[in-house]
PDB file of C-alpha atoms in Angstrom:
ATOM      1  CA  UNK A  29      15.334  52.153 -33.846  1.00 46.00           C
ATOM      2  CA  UNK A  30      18.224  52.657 -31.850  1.00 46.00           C
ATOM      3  CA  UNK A  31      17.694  51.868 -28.099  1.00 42.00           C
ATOM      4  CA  UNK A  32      19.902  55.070 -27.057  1.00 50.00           C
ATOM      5  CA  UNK A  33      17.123  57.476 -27.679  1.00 52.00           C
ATOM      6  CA  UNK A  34      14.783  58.342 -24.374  1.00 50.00           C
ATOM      7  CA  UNK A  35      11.762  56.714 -25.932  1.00 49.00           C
ATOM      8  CA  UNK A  36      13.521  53.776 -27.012  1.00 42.00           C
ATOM      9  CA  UNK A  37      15.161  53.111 -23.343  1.00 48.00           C
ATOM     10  CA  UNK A  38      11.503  53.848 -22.203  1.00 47.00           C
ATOM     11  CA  UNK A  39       9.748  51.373 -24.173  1.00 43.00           C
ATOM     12  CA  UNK A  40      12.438  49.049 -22.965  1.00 43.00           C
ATOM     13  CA  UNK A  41      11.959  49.627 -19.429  1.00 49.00           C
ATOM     14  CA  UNK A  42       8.140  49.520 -19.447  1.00 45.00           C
ATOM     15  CA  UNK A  43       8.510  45.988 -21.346  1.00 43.00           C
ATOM     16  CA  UNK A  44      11.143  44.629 -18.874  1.00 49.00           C
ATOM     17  CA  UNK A  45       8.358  46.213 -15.717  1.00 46.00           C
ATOM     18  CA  UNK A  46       5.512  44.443 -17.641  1.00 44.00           C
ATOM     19  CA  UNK A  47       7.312  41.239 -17.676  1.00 44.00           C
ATOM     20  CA  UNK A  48       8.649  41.026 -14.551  1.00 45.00           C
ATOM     21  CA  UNK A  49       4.856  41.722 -12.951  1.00 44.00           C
ATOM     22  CA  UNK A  50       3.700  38.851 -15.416  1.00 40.00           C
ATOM     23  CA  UNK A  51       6.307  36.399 -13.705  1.00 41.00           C
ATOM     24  CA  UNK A  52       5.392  37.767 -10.069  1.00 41.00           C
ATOM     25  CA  UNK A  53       2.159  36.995 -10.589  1.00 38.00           C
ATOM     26  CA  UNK A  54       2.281  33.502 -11.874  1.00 39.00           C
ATOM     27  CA  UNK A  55       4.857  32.713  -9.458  1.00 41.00           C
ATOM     28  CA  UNK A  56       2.577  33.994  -6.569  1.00 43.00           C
ATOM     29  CA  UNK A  57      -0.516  32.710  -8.092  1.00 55.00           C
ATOM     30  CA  UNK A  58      -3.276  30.410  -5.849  1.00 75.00           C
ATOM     31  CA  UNK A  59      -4.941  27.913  -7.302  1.00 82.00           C
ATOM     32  CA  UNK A  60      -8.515  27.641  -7.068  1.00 92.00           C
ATOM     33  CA  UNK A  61      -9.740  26.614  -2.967  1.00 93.00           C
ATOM     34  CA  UNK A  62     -11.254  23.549  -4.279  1.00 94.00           C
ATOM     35  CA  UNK A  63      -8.126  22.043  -5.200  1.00 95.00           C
ATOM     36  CA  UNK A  64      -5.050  20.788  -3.070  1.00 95.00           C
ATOM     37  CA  UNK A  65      -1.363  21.180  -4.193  1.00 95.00           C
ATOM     38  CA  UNK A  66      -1.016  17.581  -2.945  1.00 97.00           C
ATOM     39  CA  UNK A  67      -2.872  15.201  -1.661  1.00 98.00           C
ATOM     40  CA  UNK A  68      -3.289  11.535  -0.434  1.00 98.00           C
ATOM     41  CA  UNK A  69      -6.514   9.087   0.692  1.00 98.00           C
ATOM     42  CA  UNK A  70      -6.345   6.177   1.763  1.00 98.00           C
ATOM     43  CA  UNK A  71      -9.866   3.947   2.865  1.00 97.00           C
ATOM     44  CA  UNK A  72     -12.039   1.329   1.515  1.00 94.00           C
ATOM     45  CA  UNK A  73     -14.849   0.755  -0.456  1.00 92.00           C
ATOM     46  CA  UNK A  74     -18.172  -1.249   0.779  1.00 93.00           C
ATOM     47  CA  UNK A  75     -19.760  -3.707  -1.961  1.00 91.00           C
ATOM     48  CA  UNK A  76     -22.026  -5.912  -3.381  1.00 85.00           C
ATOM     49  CA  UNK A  77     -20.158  -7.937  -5.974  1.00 85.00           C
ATOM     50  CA  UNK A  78     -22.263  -8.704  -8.822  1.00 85.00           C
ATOM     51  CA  UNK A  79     -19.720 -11.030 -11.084  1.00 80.00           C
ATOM     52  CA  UNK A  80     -20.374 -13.253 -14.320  1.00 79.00           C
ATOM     53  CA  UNK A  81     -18.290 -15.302 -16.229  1.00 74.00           C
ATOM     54  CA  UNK A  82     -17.925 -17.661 -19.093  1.00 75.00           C
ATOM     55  CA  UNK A  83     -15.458 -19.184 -21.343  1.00 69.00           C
ATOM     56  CA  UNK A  84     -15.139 -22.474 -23.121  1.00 64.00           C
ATOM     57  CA  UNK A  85     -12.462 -24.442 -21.703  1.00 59.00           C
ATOM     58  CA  UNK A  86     -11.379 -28.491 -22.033  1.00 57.00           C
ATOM     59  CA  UNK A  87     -13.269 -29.131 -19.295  1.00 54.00           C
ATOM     60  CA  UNK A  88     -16.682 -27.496 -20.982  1.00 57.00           C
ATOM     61  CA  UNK A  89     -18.032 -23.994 -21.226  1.00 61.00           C
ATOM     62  CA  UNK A  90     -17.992 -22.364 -17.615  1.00 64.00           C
ATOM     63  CA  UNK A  91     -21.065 -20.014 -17.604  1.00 67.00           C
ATOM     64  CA  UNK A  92     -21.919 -18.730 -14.135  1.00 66.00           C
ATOM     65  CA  UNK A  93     -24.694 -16.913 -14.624  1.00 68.00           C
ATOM     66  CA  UNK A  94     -24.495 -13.572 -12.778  1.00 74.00           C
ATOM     67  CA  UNK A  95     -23.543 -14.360  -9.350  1.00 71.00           C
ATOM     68  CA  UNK A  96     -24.461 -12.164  -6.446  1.00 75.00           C
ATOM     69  CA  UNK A  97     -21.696 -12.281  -4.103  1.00 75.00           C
ATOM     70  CA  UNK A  98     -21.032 -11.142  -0.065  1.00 79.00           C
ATOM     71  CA  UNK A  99     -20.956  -7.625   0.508  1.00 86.00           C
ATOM     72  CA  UNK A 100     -17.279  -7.056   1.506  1.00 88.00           C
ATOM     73  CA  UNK A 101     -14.750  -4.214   1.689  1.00 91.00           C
ATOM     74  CA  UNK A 102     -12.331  -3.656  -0.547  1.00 91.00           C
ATOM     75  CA  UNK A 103      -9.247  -1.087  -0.006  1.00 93.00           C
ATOM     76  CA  UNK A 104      -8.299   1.946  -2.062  1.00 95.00           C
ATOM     77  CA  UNK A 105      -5.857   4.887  -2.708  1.00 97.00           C
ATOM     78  CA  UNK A 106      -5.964   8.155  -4.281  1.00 97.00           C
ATOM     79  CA  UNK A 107      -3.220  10.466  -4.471  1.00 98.00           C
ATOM     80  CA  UNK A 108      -3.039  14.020  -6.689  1.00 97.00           C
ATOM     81  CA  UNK A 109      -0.560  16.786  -7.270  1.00 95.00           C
ATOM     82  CA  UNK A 110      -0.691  19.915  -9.238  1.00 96.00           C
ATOM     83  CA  UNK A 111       1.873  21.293 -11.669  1.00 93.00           C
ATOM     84  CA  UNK A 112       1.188  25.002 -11.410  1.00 89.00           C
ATOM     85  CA  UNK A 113      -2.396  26.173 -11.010  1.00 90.00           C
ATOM     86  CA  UNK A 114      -4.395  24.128 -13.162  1.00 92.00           C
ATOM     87  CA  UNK A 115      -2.299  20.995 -14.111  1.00 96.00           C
ATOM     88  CA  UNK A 116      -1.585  17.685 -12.443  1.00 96.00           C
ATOM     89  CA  UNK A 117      -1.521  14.416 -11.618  1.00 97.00           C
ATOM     90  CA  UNK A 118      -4.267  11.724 -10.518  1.00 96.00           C
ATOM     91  CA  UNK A 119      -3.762   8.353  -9.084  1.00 96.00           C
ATOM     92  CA  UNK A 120      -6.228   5.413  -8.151  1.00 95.00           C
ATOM     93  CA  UNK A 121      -6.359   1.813  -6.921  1.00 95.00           C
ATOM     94  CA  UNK A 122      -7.921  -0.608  -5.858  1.00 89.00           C
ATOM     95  CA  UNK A 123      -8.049  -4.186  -5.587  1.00 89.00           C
ATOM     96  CA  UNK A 124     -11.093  -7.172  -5.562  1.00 85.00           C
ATOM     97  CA  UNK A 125      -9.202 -10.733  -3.880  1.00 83.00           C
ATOM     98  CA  UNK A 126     -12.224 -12.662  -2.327  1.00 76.00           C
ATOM     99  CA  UNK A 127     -13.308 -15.952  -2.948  1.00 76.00           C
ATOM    100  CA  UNK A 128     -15.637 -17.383  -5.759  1.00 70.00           C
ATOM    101  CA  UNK A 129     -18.107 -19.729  -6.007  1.00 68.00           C
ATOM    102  CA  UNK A 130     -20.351 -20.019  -8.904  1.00 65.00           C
ATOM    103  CA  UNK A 131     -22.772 -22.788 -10.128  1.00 64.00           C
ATOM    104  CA  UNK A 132     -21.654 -24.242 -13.543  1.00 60.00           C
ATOM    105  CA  UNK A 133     -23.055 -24.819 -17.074  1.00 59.00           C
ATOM    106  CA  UNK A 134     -23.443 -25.087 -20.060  1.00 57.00           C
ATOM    107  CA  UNK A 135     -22.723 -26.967 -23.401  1.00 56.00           C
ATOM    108  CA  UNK A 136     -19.587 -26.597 -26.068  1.00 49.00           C
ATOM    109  CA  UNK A 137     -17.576 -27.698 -28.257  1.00 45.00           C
ATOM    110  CA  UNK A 138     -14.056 -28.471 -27.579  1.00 42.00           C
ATOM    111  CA  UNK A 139     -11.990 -30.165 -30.686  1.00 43.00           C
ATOM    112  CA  UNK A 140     -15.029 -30.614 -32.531  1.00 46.00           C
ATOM    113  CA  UNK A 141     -16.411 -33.089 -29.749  1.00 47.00           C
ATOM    114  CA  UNK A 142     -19.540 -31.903 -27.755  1.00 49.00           C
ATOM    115  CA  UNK A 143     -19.262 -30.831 -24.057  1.00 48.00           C
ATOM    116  CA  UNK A 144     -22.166 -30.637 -21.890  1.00 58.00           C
ATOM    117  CA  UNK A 145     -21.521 -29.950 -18.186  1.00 59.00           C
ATOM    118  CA  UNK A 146     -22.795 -28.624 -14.686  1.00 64.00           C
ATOM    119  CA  UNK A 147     -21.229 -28.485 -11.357  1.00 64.00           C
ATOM    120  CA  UNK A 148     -19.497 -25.926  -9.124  1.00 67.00           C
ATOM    121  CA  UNK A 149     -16.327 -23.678  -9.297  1.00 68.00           C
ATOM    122  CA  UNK A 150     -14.444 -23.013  -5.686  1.00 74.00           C
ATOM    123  CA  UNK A 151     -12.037 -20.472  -6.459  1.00 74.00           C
ATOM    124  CA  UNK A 152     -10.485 -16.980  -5.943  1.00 79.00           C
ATOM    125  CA  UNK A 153     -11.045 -14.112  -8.261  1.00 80.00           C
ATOM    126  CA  UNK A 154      -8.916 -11.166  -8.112  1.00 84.00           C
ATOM    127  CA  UNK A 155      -9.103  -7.876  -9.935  1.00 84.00           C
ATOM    128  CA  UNK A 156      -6.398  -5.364  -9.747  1.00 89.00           C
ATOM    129  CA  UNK A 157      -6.648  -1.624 -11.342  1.00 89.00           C
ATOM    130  CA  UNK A 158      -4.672   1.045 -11.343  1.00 93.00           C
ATOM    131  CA  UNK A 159      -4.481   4.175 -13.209  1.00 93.00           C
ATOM    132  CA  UNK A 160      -3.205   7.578 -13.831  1.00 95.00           C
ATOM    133  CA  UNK A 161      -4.262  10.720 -15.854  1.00 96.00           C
ATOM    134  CA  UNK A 162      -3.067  14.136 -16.826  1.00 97.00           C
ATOM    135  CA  UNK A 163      -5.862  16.264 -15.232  1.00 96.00           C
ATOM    136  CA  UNK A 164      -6.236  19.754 -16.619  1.00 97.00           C
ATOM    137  CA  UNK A 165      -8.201  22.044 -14.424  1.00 97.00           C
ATOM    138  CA  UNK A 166     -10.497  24.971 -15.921  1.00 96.00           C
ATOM    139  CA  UNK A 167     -11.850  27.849 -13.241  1.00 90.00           C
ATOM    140  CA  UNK A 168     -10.125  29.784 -10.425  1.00 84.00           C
ATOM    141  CA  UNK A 169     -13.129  30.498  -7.935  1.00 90.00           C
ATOM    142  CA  UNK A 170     -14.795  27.518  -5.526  1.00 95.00           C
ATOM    143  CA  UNK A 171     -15.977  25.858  -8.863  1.00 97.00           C
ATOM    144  CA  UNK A 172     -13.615  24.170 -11.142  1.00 97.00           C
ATOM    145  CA  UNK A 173     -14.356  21.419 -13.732  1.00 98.00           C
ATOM    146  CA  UNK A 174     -11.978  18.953 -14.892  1.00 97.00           C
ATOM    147  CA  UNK A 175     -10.725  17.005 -17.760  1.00 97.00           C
ATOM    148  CA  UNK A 176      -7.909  14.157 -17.629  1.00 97.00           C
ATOM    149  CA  UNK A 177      -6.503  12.197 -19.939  1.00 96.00           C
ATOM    150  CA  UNK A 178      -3.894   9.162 -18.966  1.00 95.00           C
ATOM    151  CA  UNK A 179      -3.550   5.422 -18.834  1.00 92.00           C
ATOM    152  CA  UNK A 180      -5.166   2.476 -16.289  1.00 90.00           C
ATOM    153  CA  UNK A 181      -4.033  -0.681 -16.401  1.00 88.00           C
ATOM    154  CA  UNK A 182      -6.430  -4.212 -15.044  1.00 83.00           C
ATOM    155  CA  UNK A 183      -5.263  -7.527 -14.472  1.00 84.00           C
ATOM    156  CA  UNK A 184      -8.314  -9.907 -13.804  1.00 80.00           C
ATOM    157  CA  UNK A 185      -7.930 -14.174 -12.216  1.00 82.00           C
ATOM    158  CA  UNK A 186      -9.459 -16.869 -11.759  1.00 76.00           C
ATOM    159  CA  UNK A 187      -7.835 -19.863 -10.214  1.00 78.00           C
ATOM    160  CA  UNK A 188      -9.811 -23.089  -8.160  1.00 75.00           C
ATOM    161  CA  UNK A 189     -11.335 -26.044  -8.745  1.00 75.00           C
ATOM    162  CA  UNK A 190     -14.230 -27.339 -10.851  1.00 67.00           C
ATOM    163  CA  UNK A 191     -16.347 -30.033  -9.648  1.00 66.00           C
ATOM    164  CA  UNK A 192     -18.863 -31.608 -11.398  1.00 64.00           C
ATOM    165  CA  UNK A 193     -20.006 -33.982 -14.206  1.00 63.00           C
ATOM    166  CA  UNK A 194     -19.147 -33.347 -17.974  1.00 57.00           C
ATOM    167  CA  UNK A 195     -20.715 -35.829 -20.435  1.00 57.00           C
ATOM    168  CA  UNK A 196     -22.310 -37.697 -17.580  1.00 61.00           C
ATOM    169  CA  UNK A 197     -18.941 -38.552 -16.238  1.00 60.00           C
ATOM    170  CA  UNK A 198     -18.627 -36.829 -12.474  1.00 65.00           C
ATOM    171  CA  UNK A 199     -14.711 -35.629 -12.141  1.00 61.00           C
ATOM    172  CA  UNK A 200     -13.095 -32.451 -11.132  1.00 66.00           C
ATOM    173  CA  UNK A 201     -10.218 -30.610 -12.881  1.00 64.00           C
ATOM    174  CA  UNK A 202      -7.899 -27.132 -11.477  1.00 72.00           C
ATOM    175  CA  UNK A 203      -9.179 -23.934 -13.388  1.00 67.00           C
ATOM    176  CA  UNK A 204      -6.778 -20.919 -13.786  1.00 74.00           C
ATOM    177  CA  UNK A 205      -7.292 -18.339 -16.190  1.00 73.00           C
ATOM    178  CA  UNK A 206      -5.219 -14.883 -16.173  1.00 78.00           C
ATOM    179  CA  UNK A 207      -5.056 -11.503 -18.286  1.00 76.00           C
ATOM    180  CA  UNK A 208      -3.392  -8.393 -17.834  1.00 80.00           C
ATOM    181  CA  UNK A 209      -3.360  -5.249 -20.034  1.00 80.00           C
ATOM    182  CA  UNK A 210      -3.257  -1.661 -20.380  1.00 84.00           C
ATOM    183  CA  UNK A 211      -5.577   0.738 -21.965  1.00 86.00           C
ATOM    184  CA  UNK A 212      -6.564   4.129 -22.532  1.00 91.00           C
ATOM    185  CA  UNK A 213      -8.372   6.548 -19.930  1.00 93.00           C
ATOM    186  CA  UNK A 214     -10.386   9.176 -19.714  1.00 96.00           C
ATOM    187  CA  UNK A 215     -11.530  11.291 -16.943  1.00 96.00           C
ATOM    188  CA  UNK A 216     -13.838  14.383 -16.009  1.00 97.00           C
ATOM    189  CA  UNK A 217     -14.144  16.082 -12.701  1.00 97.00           C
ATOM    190  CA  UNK A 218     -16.010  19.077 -10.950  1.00 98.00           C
ATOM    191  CA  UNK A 219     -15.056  20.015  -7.591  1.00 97.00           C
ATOM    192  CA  UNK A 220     -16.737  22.774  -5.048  1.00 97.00           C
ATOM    193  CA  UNK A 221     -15.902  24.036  -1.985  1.00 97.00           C
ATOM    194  CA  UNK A 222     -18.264  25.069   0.389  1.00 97.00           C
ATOM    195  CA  UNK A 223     -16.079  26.345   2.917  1.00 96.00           C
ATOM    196  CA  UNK A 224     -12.462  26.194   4.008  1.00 94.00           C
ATOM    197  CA  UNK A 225     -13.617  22.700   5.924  1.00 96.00           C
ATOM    198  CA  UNK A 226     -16.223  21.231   3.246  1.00 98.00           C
ATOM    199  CA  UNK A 227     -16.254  20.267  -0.241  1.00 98.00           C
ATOM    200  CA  UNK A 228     -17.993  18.409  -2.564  1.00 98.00           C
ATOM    201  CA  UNK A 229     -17.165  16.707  -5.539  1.00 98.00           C
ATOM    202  CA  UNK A 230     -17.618  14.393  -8.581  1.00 98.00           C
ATOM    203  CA  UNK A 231     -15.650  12.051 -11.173  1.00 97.00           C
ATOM    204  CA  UNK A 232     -17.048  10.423 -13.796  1.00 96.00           C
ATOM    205  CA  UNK A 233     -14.252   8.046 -15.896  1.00 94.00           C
ATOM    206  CA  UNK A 234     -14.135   5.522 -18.963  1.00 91.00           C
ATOM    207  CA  UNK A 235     -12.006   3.351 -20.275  1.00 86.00           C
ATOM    208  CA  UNK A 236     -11.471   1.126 -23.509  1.00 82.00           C
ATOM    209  CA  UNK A 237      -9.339  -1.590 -24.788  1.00 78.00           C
ATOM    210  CA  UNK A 238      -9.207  -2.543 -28.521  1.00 79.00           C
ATOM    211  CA  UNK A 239      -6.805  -5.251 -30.028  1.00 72.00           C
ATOM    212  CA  UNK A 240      -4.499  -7.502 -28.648  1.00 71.00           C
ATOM    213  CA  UNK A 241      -5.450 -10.303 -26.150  1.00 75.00           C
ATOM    214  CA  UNK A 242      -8.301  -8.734 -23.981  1.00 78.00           C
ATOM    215  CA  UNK A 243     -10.808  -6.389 -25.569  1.00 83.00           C
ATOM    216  CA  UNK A 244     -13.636  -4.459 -23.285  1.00 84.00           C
ATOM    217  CA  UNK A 245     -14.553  -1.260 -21.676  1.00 86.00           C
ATOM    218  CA  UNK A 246     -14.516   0.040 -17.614  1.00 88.00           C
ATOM    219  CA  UNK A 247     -16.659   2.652 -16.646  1.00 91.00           C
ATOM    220  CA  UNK A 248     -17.014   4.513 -13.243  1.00 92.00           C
ATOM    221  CA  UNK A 249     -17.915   7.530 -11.794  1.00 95.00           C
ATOM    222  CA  UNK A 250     -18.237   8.473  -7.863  1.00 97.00           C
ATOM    223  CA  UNK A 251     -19.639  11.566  -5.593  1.00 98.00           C
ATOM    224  CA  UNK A 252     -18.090  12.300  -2.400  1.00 98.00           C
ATOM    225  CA  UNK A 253     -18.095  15.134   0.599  1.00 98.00           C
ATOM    226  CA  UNK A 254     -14.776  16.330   2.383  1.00 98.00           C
ATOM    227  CA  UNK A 255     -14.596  17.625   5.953  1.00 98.00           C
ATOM    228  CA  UNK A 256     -11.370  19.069   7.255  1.00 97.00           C
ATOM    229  CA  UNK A 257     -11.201  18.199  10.821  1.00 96.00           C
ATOM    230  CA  UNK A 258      -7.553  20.143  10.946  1.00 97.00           C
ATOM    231  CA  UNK A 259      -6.518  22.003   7.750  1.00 94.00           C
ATOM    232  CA  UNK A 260      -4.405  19.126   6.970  1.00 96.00           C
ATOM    233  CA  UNK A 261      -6.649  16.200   7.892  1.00 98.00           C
ATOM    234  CA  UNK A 262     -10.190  15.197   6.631  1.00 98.00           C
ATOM    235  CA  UNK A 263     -12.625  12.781   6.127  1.00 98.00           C
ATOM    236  CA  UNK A 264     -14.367  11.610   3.151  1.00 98.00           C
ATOM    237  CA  UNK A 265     -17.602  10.127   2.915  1.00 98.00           C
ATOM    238  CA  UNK A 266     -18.318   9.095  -1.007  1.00 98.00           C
ATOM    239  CA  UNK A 267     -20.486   6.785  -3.441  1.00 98.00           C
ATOM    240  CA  UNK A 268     -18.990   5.222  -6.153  1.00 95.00           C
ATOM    241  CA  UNK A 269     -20.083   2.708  -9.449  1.00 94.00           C
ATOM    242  CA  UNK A 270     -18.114   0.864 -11.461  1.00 91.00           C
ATOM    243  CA  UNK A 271     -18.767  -1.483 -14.077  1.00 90.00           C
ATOM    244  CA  UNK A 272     -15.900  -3.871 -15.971  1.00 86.00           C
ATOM    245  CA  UNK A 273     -16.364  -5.651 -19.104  1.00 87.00           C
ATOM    246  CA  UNK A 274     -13.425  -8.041 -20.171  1.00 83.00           C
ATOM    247  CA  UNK A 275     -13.270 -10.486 -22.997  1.00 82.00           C
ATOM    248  CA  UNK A 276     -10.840 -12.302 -24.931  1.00 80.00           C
ATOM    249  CA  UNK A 277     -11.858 -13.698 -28.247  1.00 76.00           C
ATOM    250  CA  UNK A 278      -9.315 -16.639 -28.469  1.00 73.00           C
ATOM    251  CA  UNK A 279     -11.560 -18.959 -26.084  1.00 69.00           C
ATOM    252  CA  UNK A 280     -14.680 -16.664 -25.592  1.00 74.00           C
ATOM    253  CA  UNK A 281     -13.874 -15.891 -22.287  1.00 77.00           C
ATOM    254  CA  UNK A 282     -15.880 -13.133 -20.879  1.00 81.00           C
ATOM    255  CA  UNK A 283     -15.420 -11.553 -17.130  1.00 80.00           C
ATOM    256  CA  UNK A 284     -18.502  -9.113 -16.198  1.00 85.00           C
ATOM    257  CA  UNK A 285     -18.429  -7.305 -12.815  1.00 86.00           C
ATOM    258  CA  UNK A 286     -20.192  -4.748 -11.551  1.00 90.00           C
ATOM    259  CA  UNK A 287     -19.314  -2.764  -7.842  1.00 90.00           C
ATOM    260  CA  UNK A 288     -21.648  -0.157  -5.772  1.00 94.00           C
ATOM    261  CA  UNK A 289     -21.756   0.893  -2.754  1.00 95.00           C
ATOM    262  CA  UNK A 290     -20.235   3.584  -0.365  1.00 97.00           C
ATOM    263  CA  UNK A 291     -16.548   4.248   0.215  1.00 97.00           C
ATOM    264  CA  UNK A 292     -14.830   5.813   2.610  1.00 98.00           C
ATOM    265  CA  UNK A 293     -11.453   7.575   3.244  1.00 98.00           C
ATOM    266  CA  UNK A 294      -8.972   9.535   5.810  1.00 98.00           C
ATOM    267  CA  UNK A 295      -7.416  12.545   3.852  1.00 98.00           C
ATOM    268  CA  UNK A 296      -4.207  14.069   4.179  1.00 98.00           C
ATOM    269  CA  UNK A 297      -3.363  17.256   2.004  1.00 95.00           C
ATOM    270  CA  UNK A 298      -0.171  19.340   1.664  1.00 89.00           C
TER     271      UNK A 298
END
């Protein structure tokens, strides 16, 4: 068809009017209320530590039962972007540092001698995770669920002194185990707004490691309220579970740790 004719220049031009109102739109396109183009939170998180762990070392198995330690408060940061409408970015982290102090026991063998022990560990036990995930959101009104895929990475250790009596022999030795890794995440979101000054929302998020030094799974999930106080500036008031599950098969070393409680944060968005 040649594009000389009337029809064919008018077929042209309806195509080029079609396509240029496509582009305005997506270019001038909101995304939905509940979402920010960019955001950042900063805060902590209130807890209730509930830690066990256990490993078979030189010095005898370590097995601390699960210990039940001070409620303390632990910082965190979000931050999020979108690409477009309904694609972005999601960070997270936070970090455990706080003294540990376990009873001791238990019985092993370590070079095919028999180890029978009992004492107490004074150490520090840090836990340090990060991630961040491709979130792509579905809905364009106040509600709009979400589903993220991406990467977090842990590092989890222990490093003190054991005191105690192995073999009926009293002694104390330095303890320092460390293990770092990265492992697959995913995430899934819902988020409502209420008003131009609240919101609610929720996150719900697993991840699991298979192969190489550490094995294990971390889930979490959290629900939170926003209030804009300026609409720039908020305040977040949220509840949040996690639990993390680390072992390495090498020395049966297992790190359980479980943290609830309330978190809260001061919210910028752009």
């Amino acid at each position: 068809m040649s594009f000389r004719t009337p029809s064919a220049r008018t077929a042209l031009y309806t195509a080029s009017l079609l396509a240029l109102s496509t582009v305005s739109a997506l270019a001038f396109a909101e995304p939905s209320p509940a979402l920010d183009r960019a955001s950042l939170s900063v805060g902590a998180f209130y807890t209730e530590p509930r830690i066990k762990a256990e490993g078979d070392t030189e010095y005898g198995r370590i097995d601390t039962g699960t210990y039940k330690a001070k409620k303390t408060t632990l910082p965190r940061a979000k931050a999020s972007f979108l690409l477009g409408d309904s694609h972005g970015f999601d960070f997270d982290y936070y970090r455990y540092d706080k003294d540990y102090n376990p009873g001791l026991s238990g019985t092993t063998n370590f070079n095919g001698q028999p180890l029978t022990g009992n004492g107490q560990l004074n150490a520090k036990l840090r836990l340090d995770l990060a991630s961040i995930a491709y979130k792509w959101w579905l809905g364009q009104g106040s509600d709009v669920f979400g589903i993220g895929l991406g990467g977090s990475y842990y590092r989890a250790s222990i490093e003190g002194t054991a005191n105690g009596t192995l073999n009926g022999v009293a002694g104390n030795a330095k303890y320092k185990e460390s293990e770092s890794a990265w492992a697959p995440l995913l995430e899934l979101g819902y988020r409502h707004q209420f008003s131009p000054q609240a919101r609610f929302y929720l996150n719900a998020n697993g991840i699991k490691k298979n192969g190489g030094n550490v094995n294990g799974h971390i889930y979490g999930g959290s629900a939170g309220l926003e209030w804009y106080v300026t609409p720039m500036v908020g305040v977040v008031a949220e509840y949040t579970a996690s639990k993390i599950s680390l072992h390495r098969d090498r020395d049966d070393t297992a790190v359980n740790v479980r943290l609830n409680g309330p978190a809260a944060y001061v919210k910028v968005r752009f």
